[in-house]
Coordinates of C-alpha atoms in Angstrom, one line a residue:
M26 CA 0.5 0.0 0.3
D27 CA 1.3 3.7 -0.5
I28 CA 0.8 7.2 -0.9
F29 CA -1.9 7.2 -3.4
N30 CA -3.8 4.6 -1.4
A31 CA -3.4 5.8 1.6
L32 CA -4.8 9.4 -0.3
T33 CA -7.6 7.6 -2.2
L34 CA -8.7 5.6 1.9
T35 CA -8.9 9.3 3.1
G36 CA -11.0 10.2 1.0
G37 CA -13.3 7.3 0.7
L38 CA -14.1 7.9 4.5
S39 CA -14.6 11.6 3.9
L40 CA -17.8 10.7 1.4
F41 CA -18.4 7.7 3.6
L42 CA -19.0 9.7 6.7
F43 CA -20.2 12.9 5.0
G44 CA -22.6 10.7 3.3
M45 CA -23.8 9.6 6.1
S46 CA -24.1 12.4 7.9
I47 CA -26.4 14.0 4.8
M48 CA -29.0 11.3 4.7
G49 CA -29.3 11.3 7.9
Q50 CA -30.8 14.7 8.3
A51 CA -32.4 14.2 4.9
L52 CA -34.1 11.8 7.1
E53 CA -34.9 13.6 9.8
R54 CA -36.7 16.6 7.7
R55 CA -38.5 14.3 5.9
A56 CA -39.6 12.2 9.0
G57 CA -39.4 15.5 11.0
G58 CA -43.8 15.8 12.0
K59 CA -43.1 11.9 13.0
L60 CA -40.3 12.1 14.8
R61 CA -42.2 14.9 16.9
A62 CA -45.4 12.7 17.1
L63 CA -43.0 10.3 19.1
L64 CA -42.5 12.8 21.6
G65 CA -45.3 11.2 23.0
K66 CA -44.5 7.8 23.3
F67 CA -41.6 9.1 26.2
T68 CA -44.0 9.2 29.0
T69 CA -45.7 5.5 27.7
G70 CA -44.4 2.3 28.8
R71 CA -41.2 0.3 28.4
A72 CA -41.5 -0.9 25.3
A73 CA -42.4 2.7 23.8
G74 CA -39.6 3.5 24.8
L75 CA -37.3 1.1 23.3
L76 CA -38.4 1.2 19.7
T77 CA -38.8 5.2 20.5
G78 CA -35.0 4.7 20.8
L79 CA -34.6 2.7 18.2
V80 CA -36.5 4.5 15.4
V81 CA -35.1 7.6 16.5
T82 CA -31.9 6.0 16.2
A83 CA -32.5 4.5 12.5
V84 CA -33.7 7.5 11.3
I85 CA -30.9 10.0 12.1
Q86 CA -28.2 7.2 11.6
S87 CA -26.9 8.0 15.9
S88 CA -27.0 6.4 18.3
S89 CA -24.6 8.7 19.7
A90 CA -27.0 11.9 18.8
T91 CA -30.4 10.4 20.3
T92 CA -28.3 9.6 23.5
V93 CA -27.3 13.5 23.3
M94 CA -30.7 14.5 22.7
V95 CA -32.3 11.8 25.5
V96 CA -29.5 13.8 27.5
G97 CA -31.7 17.2 26.8
F98 CA -34.3 15.6 27.5
V99 CA -33.7 15.1 30.7
N100 CA -31.5 18.4 31.2
S101 CA -35.3 19.5 30.6
G102 CA -37.3 18.2 32.5
L103 CA -38.8 16.1 29.5
M104 CA -37.8 13.0 30.8
T105 CA -37.4 11.0 33.5
L106 CA -34.4 9.0 34.4
R107 CA -36.4 6.1 33.9
Q108 CA -38.2 6.7 30.5
A109 CA -34.5 7.6 29.2
V110 CA -33.4 4.0 30.5
N111 CA -35.6 2.9 28.0
V112 CA -34.7 5.1 25.1
I113 CA -31.6 4.4 25.5
M114 CA -31.5 0.8 25.0
G115 CA -33.6 1.1 22.1
A116 CA -30.7 3.6 20.3
N117 CA -28.1 0.7 20.8
V118 CA -30.2 -1.5 18.9
G119 CA -31.3 0.9 16.0
T120 CA -27.5 2.3 15.4
T121 CA -27.2 -1.4 14.1
V122 CA -29.1 -0.8 11.3
T123 CA -26.7 1.0 9.2
A124 CA -24.3 -2.5 9.1
W125 CA -27.3 -4.3 7.3
I126 CA -27.5 -1.6 5.2
L127 CA -23.6 -1.3 4.4
S128 CA -23.1 -5.2 4.5
L129 CA -25.5 -4.9 0.7
A130 CA -21.8 -4.2 -0.4
G131 CA -20.4 -7.6 0.1
I132 CA -23.3 -9.1 -2.5
D133 CA -20.7 -11.2 -4.9
S134 CA -23.0 -14.2 -7.3
G135 CA -23.3 -14.9 -10.7
S136 CA -26.8 -14.5 -10.9
W137 CA -28.0 -11.3 -12.5
Y138 CA -30.5 -10.6 -10.3
I139 CA -28.3 -11.2 -7.4
R140 CA -25.8 -8.9 -9.1
L141 CA -28.3 -6.4 -9.0
A142 CA -29.4 -6.0 -5.7
K143 CA -25.0 -5.0 -4.9
P144 CA -25.2 -1.2 -4.1
S145 CA -22.4 -0.7 -7.2
S146 CA -25.6 -2.1 -9.3
F147 CA -28.1 0.6 -8.3
T148 CA -26.5 3.4 -7.0
P149 CA -26.1 4.8 -9.7
L150 CA -29.4 5.1 -10.7
L151 CA -30.2 6.3 -6.9
A152 CA -27.7 8.9 -7.3
L153 CA -29.4 9.9 -11.0
A154 CA -32.4 9.9 -9.4
G155 CA -31.3 11.9 -6.4
I156 CA -29.7 14.4 -8.6
I157 CA -33.3 15.0 -10.7
L158 CA -35.4 15.4 -7.3
Y159 CA -32.8 17.6 -5.9
M160 CA -31.7 20.2 -9.2
F161 CA -35.2 19.9 -11.5
C162 CA -38.2 19.1 -9.1
R163 CA -40.0 21.2 -7.1
G164 CA -41.3 20.6 -3.3
E165 CA -39.0 20.9 -0.2
K166 CA -40.2 16.6 0.4
K167 CA -39.3 15.5 -3.1
K168 CA -35.6 17.5 -2.3
D169 CA -35.1 15.9 0.6
T170 CA -36.0 12.2 -1.2
G171 CA -33.2 13.9 -3.2
M172 CA -30.6 14.3 -0.8
I173 CA -31.3 10.6 0.6
F174 CA -31.0 8.9 -2.2
L175 CA -27.8 11.2 -3.1
G176 CA -26.4 10.7 0.8
F177 CA -26.7 6.8 0.5
A178 CA -24.8 7.0 -2.8
T179 CA -22.7 9.7 -1.6
L180 CA -22.2 6.8 1.5
M181 CA -21.5 3.5 -0.6
F182 CA -19.1 5.5 -3.2
G183 CA -17.1 5.8 -0.4
M184 CA -17.6 2.3 1.2
E185 CA -16.6 1.2 -2.3
T186 CA -13.8 3.8 -2.4
M187 CA -12.5 2.4 1.2
S188 CA -12.8 -1.3 0.1
G189 CA -10.7 -0.6 -3.2
A190 CA -7.9 0.9 -1.5
V191 CA -7.0 -1.2 1.0
S192 CA -7.8 -4.7 -0.9
G193 CA -4.3 -4.5 -1.5
L194 CA -3.6 -4.9 2.0
R195 CA -4.6 -8.6 2.1
E196 CA -0.8 -9.4 0.9
V197 CA 0.9 -7.4 3.4
P198 CA 1.8 -9.3 6.5
A199 CA 2.1 -6.6 9.1
F200 CA -1.7 -5.7 8.1
R201 CA -2.3 -9.9 9.2
E202 CA -0.3 -9.8 12.0
L203 CA -2.6 -6.9 13.5
F204 CA -5.6 -8.4 12.8
V205 CA -4.3 -11.3 14.3
M206 CA -3.3 -9.4 17.6
F207 CA -6.8 -7.8 17.8
E208 CA -7.3 -11.6 18.3
N209 CA -7.1 -11.1 22.2
P210 CA -10.0 -9.8 23.2
L211 CA -9.1 -6.8 25.6
L212 CA -6.6 -5.5 22.8
G213 CA -10.1 -5.8 20.2
V214 CA -12.1 -4.0 22.5
L215 CA -9.5 -1.4 23.1
A216 CA -8.8 -0.9 19.1
G217 CA -12.7 -0.8 19.0
A218 CA -13.4 1.5 21.4
A219 CA -10.7 3.9 20.1
L220 CA -12.0 3.9 17.2
T221 CA -15.3 4.5 17.4
A222 CA -14.4 7.8 20.5
I223 CA -12.0 9.3 17.7
I224 CA -15.2 9.6 14.8
Q225 CA -18.4 9.6 17.5
S226 CA -20.3 7.3 15.5
S227 CA -20.2 3.2 15.7
S228 CA -22.3 3.1 12.7
A229 CA -19.3 4.9 11.1
S230 CA -16.9 2.5 12.8
V231 CA -18.6 -0.8 11.9
G232 CA -18.6 0.4 8.2
I233 CA -14.8 0.9 8.8
L234 CA -14.2 -2.4 10.1
Q235 CA -16.2 -3.4 7.1
A236 CA -14.1 -2.2 4.0
L237 CA -11.3 -3.8 5.8
A238 CA -13.0 -7.0 5.8
V239 CA -12.6 -7.1 2.1
T240 CA -9.2 -7.7 3.0
G241 CA -10.0 -11.3 4.5
Q242 CA -7.7 -10.4 7.0
V243 CA -10.2 -9.7 9.1
S244 CA -11.5 -12.8 11.1
Y245 CA -14.6 -13.2 13.0
G246 CA -12.0 -13.7 16.4
A247 CA -10.9 -10.4 15.4
A248 CA -14.3 -8.8 14.3
I249 CA -15.9 -9.6 17.1
P250 CA -14.3 -8.6 20.3
I251 CA -13.4 -5.0 18.0
I252 CA -17.8 -4.6 18.2
M253 CA -18.0 -4.9 21.2
G254 CA -15.5 -2.2 21.9
Q255 CA -16.9 0.6 19.5
N256 CA -20.6 0.3 21.7
I257 CA -17.7 1.8 24.8
G258 CA -16.5 4.5 22.1
T259 CA -19.7 5.3 20.9
C260 CA -20.6 6.7 24.3
V261 CA -17.8 9.2 24.5
T262 CA -20.1 12.1 22.5
A263 CA -23.4 11.3 25.4
M264 CA -20.2 12.0 28.5
L265 CA -19.1 14.8 27.1
S266 CA -22.3 16.1 26.3
S267 CA -23.6 16.1 29.3
V268 CA -21.1 18.3 30.7
G269 CA -22.6 21.5 32.6
A270 CA -25.7 19.7 33.1
N271 CA -28.5 18.7 36.1
K272 CA -27.4 15.8 37.7
N273 CA -30.5 13.8 36.4
A274 CA -28.5 14.2 32.7
K275 CA -25.4 13.2 33.8
R276 CA -26.8 10.3 35.2
A277 CA -28.9 9.7 31.6
A278 CA -25.2 9.7 30.0
M279 CA -24.0 7.6 32.9
V280 CA -26.8 5.0 31.6
H281 CA -25.8 4.6 28.0
L282 CA -21.7 4.2 30.1
S283 CA -22.7 1.9 31.9
F284 CA -25.3 -0.1 29.9
N285 CA -22.2 -0.6 26.7
C286 CA -20.0 -1.5 29.5
I287 CA -21.9 -3.7 31.7
G288 CA -22.8 -5.5 28.8
T289 CA -19.2 -5.3 27.0
A290 CA -17.7 -6.7 30.0
V291 CA -20.1 -9.7 30.3
W292 CA -20.5 -11.3 26.7
I293 CA -16.7 -10.3 26.2
S294 CA -16.0 -12.7 29.0
V295 CA -18.6 -15.1 27.8
F296 CA -16.6 -15.4 24.2
S297 CA -13.3 -15.7 26.0
V298 CA -14.6 -18.6 27.6
A299 CA -16.2 -20.5 25.3
R300 CA -13.1 -19.5 23.1
G301 CA -11.1 -21.0 25.6
I302 CA -13.3 -24.2 26.5
F303 CA -14.5 -24.9 23.1
H304 CA -12.6 -24.9 19.4
L305 CA -14.9 -22.4 17.4
R306 CA -13.2 -22.5 14.0
F307 CA -15.4 -20.1 12.7
L308 CA -13.6 -17.4 14.8
E309 CA -10.6 -17.8 12.4
E310 CA -12.6 -17.7 8.9
P311 CA -11.9 -14.1 7.1
A312 CA -15.3 -11.9 8.4
S313 CA -18.0 -11.3 5.7
L314 CA -19.8 -7.6 5.6
L315 CA -23.2 -9.4 6.2
G316 CA -21.1 -11.6 9.0
I317 CA -20.1 -8.6 10.7
A318 CA -23.7 -6.9 10.6
V319 CA -25.0 -10.1 12.3
A320 CA -22.2 -9.9 15.0
H321 CA -23.3 -6.4 15.4
S322 CA -26.8 -7.2 16.1
V323 CA -26.8 -10.1 17.7
F324 CA -24.5 -8.7 20.7
N325 CA -26.0 -5.6 20.8
I326 CA -29.7 -7.7 21.3
L327 CA -27.6 -9.5 23.8
C328 CA -26.6 -6.5 25.7
L329 CA -30.2 -5.8 25.8
L330 CA -31.7 -9.1 26.9
L331 CA -29.2 -9.1 30.0
I332 CA -30.3 -5.7 31.0
L333 CA -33.3 -4.8 30.2
P334 CA -34.9 -6.6 33.0
L335 CA -32.9 -4.9 35.0
S336 CA -33.1 -1.9 34.1
D337 CA -34.2 -0.9 37.5
V338 CA -31.2 -1.9 39.0
L339 CA -29.2 0.4 36.3
E340 CA -30.8 3.1 37.1
K341 CA -30.1 2.7 41.0
L342 CA -26.8 2.1 40.0
V343 CA -26.1 5.5 37.9
T344 CA -28.4 7.0 40.9
K345 CA -25.5 6.3 43.1
M346 CA -22.5 7.0 40.6
V347 CA -23.7 10.5 40.3
P348 CA -25.3 11.3 44.0
D349 CA -27.6 14.0 44.7
V350 CA -26.6 17.7 45.2
R351 CA -27.5 19.8 48.4
R352 CA -28.6 23.2 45.9
K353 CA -31.3 23.0 44.4
E354 CA -30.9 22.7 40.1
E355 CA -33.5 23.8 37.6
Y356 CA -33.9 22.3 34.5
M357 CA -33.1 24.1 31.0
E358 CA -36.1 24.6 29.3
L359 CA -34.4 25.0 26.2
D360 CA -31.4 22.8 25.7
E361 CA -28.9 22.9 22.8
R362 CA -28.4 19.6 22.4
L363 CA -32.2 19.2 20.7
F364 CA -30.6 20.3 17.6
A365 CA -29.3 17.1 16.6
A366 CA -32.6 16.1 15.9
P367 CA -34.3 19.9 14.8
S368 CA -37.5 18.7 14.6
I369 CA -38.0 18.0 17.4
A370 CA -36.3 21.4 19.2
L371 CA -39.1 23.0 17.7
E372 CA -41.6 20.9 19.4
R373 CA -39.8 21.8 22.4
C374 CA -39.6 25.8 21.7
H375 CA -43.3 25.2 20.6
R376 CA -44.7 23.4 24.2
V377 CA -42.1 26.5 25.4
T378 CA -43.9 29.1 24.3
G379 CA -47.2 27.2 25.3
S380 CA -46.1 27.7 28.6
M381 CA -45.5 31.1 28.5
A382 CA -48.8 31.9 26.5
Q383 CA -50.5 30.6 29.3
M384 CA -48.8 32.5 32.4
S385 CA -48.7 35.9 29.8
V386 CA -52.9 35.4 29.4
A387 CA -53.0 34.6 33.4
S388 CA -51.3 37.5 34.0
L389 CA -53.9 39.9 32.7
K390 CA -57.1 38.1 33.3
E391 CA -55.6 38.8 37.5
A392 CA -54.8 42.4 36.4
I393 CA -57.9 43.2 35.6
D394 CA -59.5 41.2 38.5
A395 CA -56.8 43.6 40.5
L396 CA -59.1 46.7 38.8
G397 CA -61.8 45.5 41.0
S398 CA -59.9 43.9 44.1
L399 CA -56.2 44.7 44.5
T400 CA -54.1 43.3 47.4
P401 CA -50.1 42.4 47.8
E402 CA -50.6 39.1 46.7
L403 CA -52.2 39.2 43.6
A404 CA -49.9 42.4 42.8
A405 CA -46.6 40.8 43.2
A406 CA -47.8 37.4 41.2
I407 CA -48.7 39.8 38.4
R408 CA -45.6 41.8 38.1
L409 CA -43.8 37.4 39.0
K410 CA -45.6 36.4 35.6
E411 CA -44.4 39.7 33.9
E412 CA -40.7 38.7 34.8
K413 CA -40.7 35.0 33.8
T414 CA -42.4 36.3 30.0
D415 CA -39.6 38.6 29.9
Y416 CA -37.7 35.8 30.2
Y417 CA -38.8 33.6 27.8
E418 CA -38.4 35.9 25.2
D419 CA -35.2 36.2 25.7
I420 CA -34.1 31.9 25.5
L421 CA -36.9 32.1 23.0
S422 CA -35.9 34.1 20.9
T423 CA -32.1 33.0 20.9
Y424 CA -32.9 29.8 20.9
L425 CA -35.2 29.8 17.4
V426 CA -33.1 32.0 15.8
K427 CA -30.0 29.5 16.3
L428 CA -32.0 26.6 15.8
S429 CA -33.3 28.7 12.3
A430 CA -29.4 28.8 11.0
L431 CA -29.4 24.8 11.0
Q432 CA -30.7 22.5 8.1
I433 CA -34.3 23.1 8.3
S434 CA -37.0 22.1 6.4
A435 CA -39.6 24.8 5.0
A436 CA -42.6 23.8 7.5
D437 CA -40.1 23.9 10.2
S438 CA -38.5 27.3 9.1
T439 CA -42.2 28.9 8.6
E440 CA -43.0 27.3 11.8
A441 CA -40.3 28.8 13.7
A442 CA -41.1 31.9 12.3
K443 CA -44.4 31.8 13.1
L444 CA -42.9 31.5 17.2
L445 CA -40.3 34.3 16.8
K446 CA -44.2 36.6 16.1
T447 CA -46.1 35.6 19.0
I448 CA -44.2 35.7 21.7
G449 CA -43.5 39.3 21.0
D450 CA -47.0 39.4 21.3
F451 CA -47.2 37.8 24.4
E452 CA -44.9 39.2 25.7
R453 CA -46.5 42.9 25.4
I454 CA -49.7 41.4 27.0
S455 CA -47.5 40.7 30.3
D456 CA -46.8 44.8 29.8
H457 CA -49.9 45.6 29.8
A458 CA -50.7 43.8 32.6
V459 CA -48.4 45.7 34.7
N460 CA -49.3 48.9 32.9
L461 CA -52.9 47.7 34.3
L462 CA -51.6 46.6 37.8
G463 CA -50.0 50.0 38.2
A464 CA -53.5 51.7 37.2
A465 CA -55.2 50.3 40.0
E466 CA -52.6 50.9 42.6
E467 CA -52.4 54.7 41.4
M468 CA -56.0 55.4 41.9
A469 CA -55.8 53.9 45.0
Q470 CA -52.8 55.4 46.5
K471 CA -54.6 58.0 45.7
E472 CA -58.2 56.9 47.2
R473 CA -59.9 57.7 43.7
S474 CA -62.1 55.9 42.1
F475 CA -64.6 55.6 39.1
S476 CA -68.0 56.1 39.1
P477 CA -70.9 53.9 38.7
A478 CA -71.5 54.1 35.0
A479 CA -68.0 54.4 34.5
R480 CA -67.5 51.0 36.2
R481 CA -70.0 48.8 34.2
E482 CA -68.8 50.6 31.3
L483 CA -65.5 48.7 31.8
E484 CA -67.0 45.3 33.1
V485 CA -68.2 44.7 29.6
L486 CA -64.8 46.0 28.4
C487 CA -62.9 43.7 30.5
G488 CA -65.3 40.4 29.5
A489 CA -64.6 41.6 25.8
V490 CA -61.3 41.4 26.4
A491 CA -61.1 38.0 28.7
E492 CA -63.5 36.5 26.0
I493 CA -60.6 37.4 23.2
L494 CA -57.6 36.3 25.1
N495 CA -59.7 32.6 25.6
L496 CA -60.0 32.4 21.7
S497 CA -56.2 34.0 21.4
L498 CA -54.9 31.0 23.4
E499 CA -57.0 28.4 22.2
A500 CA -55.9 29.4 18.8
F501 CA -52.2 28.6 19.5
L502 CA -52.4 26.1 21.5
E503 CA -55.1 23.8 19.8
Q504 CA -53.9 25.3 16.3
N505 CA -57.9 26.1 16.4
L506 CA -58.7 28.0 13.4
E507 CA -62.4 28.4 14.5
A508 CA -61.3 30.0 17.4
A509 CA -58.8 32.2 15.6
A510 CA -61.3 33.4 12.7
A511 CA -63.8 34.8 15.6
V512 CA -60.7 36.8 17.1
E513 CA -60.7 39.7 14.4
P514 CA -64.4 40.7 14.4
L515 CA -64.1 40.9 18.5
E516 CA -60.7 43.1 18.0
Q517 CA -62.5 45.3 15.8
V518 CA -65.7 45.6 18.7
I519 CA -63.2 46.8 21.4
D520 CA -61.8 49.4 19.1
R521 CA -65.6 50.9 19.2
L522 CA -65.7 50.3 22.7
K523 CA -62.8 52.3 23.6
E524 CA -63.5 54.8 21.7
Q525 CA -67.5 55.3 23.0
M526 CA -66.6 54.5 26.9
R527 CA -63.7 57.5 26.3
T528 CA -66.0 59.8 25.0
R529 CA -68.8 59.2 27.1
H530 CA -66.1 59.4 30.3
I531 CA -65.2 63.0 29.0
L532 CA -68.8 64.0 29.3
R533 CA -68.6 63.5 32.2
M534 CA -65.6 64.8 33.4
Q535 CA -67.4 67.7 31.7
Q536 CA -70.4 67.3 33.8
G537 CA -68.7 67.1 37.7
G538 CA -68.8 63.3 37.6
C539 CA -65.4 62.5 37.4
S540 CA -61.8 63.6 38.5
I541 CA -59.5 65.1 35.7
T542 CA -56.9 62.2 38.0
A543 CA -59.3 59.6 37.0
G544 CA -60.0 60.6 34.1
F545 CA -55.8 60.4 33.0
V546 CA -55.8 56.8 34.5
W547 CA -59.4 55.9 32.9
S548 CA -57.9 56.9 29.2
D549 CA -54.5 54.7 30.1
M550 CA -56.8 51.5 31.1
L551 CA -58.6 51.4 27.8
T552 CA -54.9 51.9 25.9
D553 CA -53.8 48.9 27.4
L554 CA -56.9 47.0 26.9
E555 CA -56.7 47.9 23.6
R556 CA -53.9 46.9 22.8
T557 CA -53.8 43.6 24.4
A558 CA -56.7 43.1 22.4
D559 CA -54.5 44.3 18.9
H560 CA -51.9 41.5 20.0
C561 CA -54.7 39.0 20.3
S562 CA -55.8 39.9 16.7
N563 CA -51.4 39.6 15.8
I564 CA -51.5 36.3 17.4
A565 CA -54.8 34.6 15.5
G566 CA -53.7 36.1 12.4
C567 CA -50.5 34.8 12.5
M568 CA -52.5 31.3 12.9
L569 CA -54.3 32.0 9.9
D570 CA -51.3 32.8 7.8
M571 CA -49.8 29.7 8.7
A572 CA -53.0 27.6 7.3
L573 CA -52.6 29.8 4.5
Q574 CA -48.5 29.1 4.3
D575 CA -48.6 32.4 4.0
M576 CA -46.9 35.6 6.4
S577 CA -48.4 38.5 5.1
L578 CA -50.4 39.0 8.3
H579 CA -52.2 43.0 7.4
E580 CA -53.2 42.2 4.4
H581 CA -55.0 39.1 5.6
L582 CA -56.8 40.8 7.5
R583 CA -57.7 43.3 5.7
K584 CA -59.2 41.1 2.8
F585 CA -61.2 39.2 6.1
R586 CA -62.3 42.7 7.1
D587 CA -63.3 43.8 3.5
G588 CA -64.5 40.9 1.9
S589 CA -65.4 38.1 4.7
E590 CA -70.1 37.6 4.8
E591 CA -68.4 35.4 7.9
F592 CA -67.1 38.6 9.4
G593 CA -69.6 40.6 9.6
R594 CA -71.8 38.3 11.1
R595 CA -69.6 37.7 13.8
F596 CA -68.7 41.3 14.6
R597 CA -73.0 41.7 14.5
E598 CA -73.0 39.5 17.1
Y599 CA -69.9 40.9 19.6
E600 CA -71.4 43.9 19.3
E601 CA -74.4 43.1 20.2
K602 CA -72.7 41.1 23.4
Y603 CA -70.5 43.8 24.4
A604 CA -72.6 46.9 24.1
L605 CA -72.4 49.8 26.8
P606 CA -75.5 49.8 28.9
E607 CA -77.2 52.9 28.5
V608 CA -76.7 56.0 29.3

């Protein structure tokens, strides 16, 4: 093997890793909605957790990435440690899918039909289909499908290139002696762990082993310990990701490490004893690509069968390894570890925004209550909610901007834009709540009060604002377009109410029925309540625009107001419902 073979090997490895990466990313984008649906599975039983870990890993082609996400879920409080144990065990089985795909490269037969199943036969056609879909077809799904085909073709081409580059090693005595040395179980495990730790992907390291196997110098006796070691090496990524996380997230990373270390220790011991007692002739035979895939799957399934009944014991073990801390730990609402699967990270953003929305609406309703009955506890609760919504806006904006910079689907990009628009409106609603609280406090401090007529009018406006808050919150949380469509006509009614109430109050001041001080407070309150309705209109309009795949908010609302019979009907209903009392 000369320098040119080494360069070819390097190029083949680069293409192999690149193909695996882009194929995994395209698969994740293509299955983004389904991956988000899997979030609900995390909170169910053991079987669901195992299946979730297996499927997610098979899609994104990396158990390391899945485990990093699990650490992020636990750190965010989205998943318990017990649930994490099940998902991590499923991920270890899901990572074997890649080896089975790569084993197709080892197909060798004189049959025309069997040769057609060899990747070198159909990969060029996949590459052609992929480039046509990616370059000449419209539609994101078609382009992502094209990227999947191109990624697979690149991966298999890299595999073939690596195999061709190392084929000359079959005649090199030193290479043969190297793998004879790895037949020592301990050295084999260390070699597999070191290789996987460097490239941080057990799927990729198994592929490299399969490429080396074409030389005929890799025996099963050497391949099996290396495969066992690869499971330990893949834990490096999760362990690094747990740095700075809370104790349960660190425990989740330790679950991954403990699972693989215990499984490897037990089965390498069984392997060594069996090899010493029995003369297993197949261990001396050259390993095939299919044989390596089988060994990889069997080992991971055996580890699962060994530890699955002891999952509670494993949980207790890692709890002792990472003891509780005296200080109270806080969960991280948004964890960048979830960027390994952007669609899941986006779902987490939606949940956090939902919490922010509920808090914002609650603060405004409490502020309305404070106008009638102010207490120190209520005032403190309103200000606390406002501070929390400010915090949510800050972390969500930063997180969503970083998320949008990743390679995400057009649908996810639109969803991120929607969230960025709505969080500003929810934050402003909580600001208006504090403003209303300030008005209530000013009236109390100056011992002023509104006239009975003004209070009756205020009850009407507050009722309308409470309803528009409920409608906009329902529209956002439940993606309820009917509720969203009802917001704009109610907002128009609230605009009219504001003007009518302002005019009436001016008349009361002129007639001496209300003080100048109360008049200023009244004007500020009306403005805050009306602007709250404006923000509700923005939120609902954003929901409608999302449904129409159009972010032109004001243009859509204008057309809805000017030409919709439904708008007119709802407007008349709300106008009658929230009519001011007769003077």
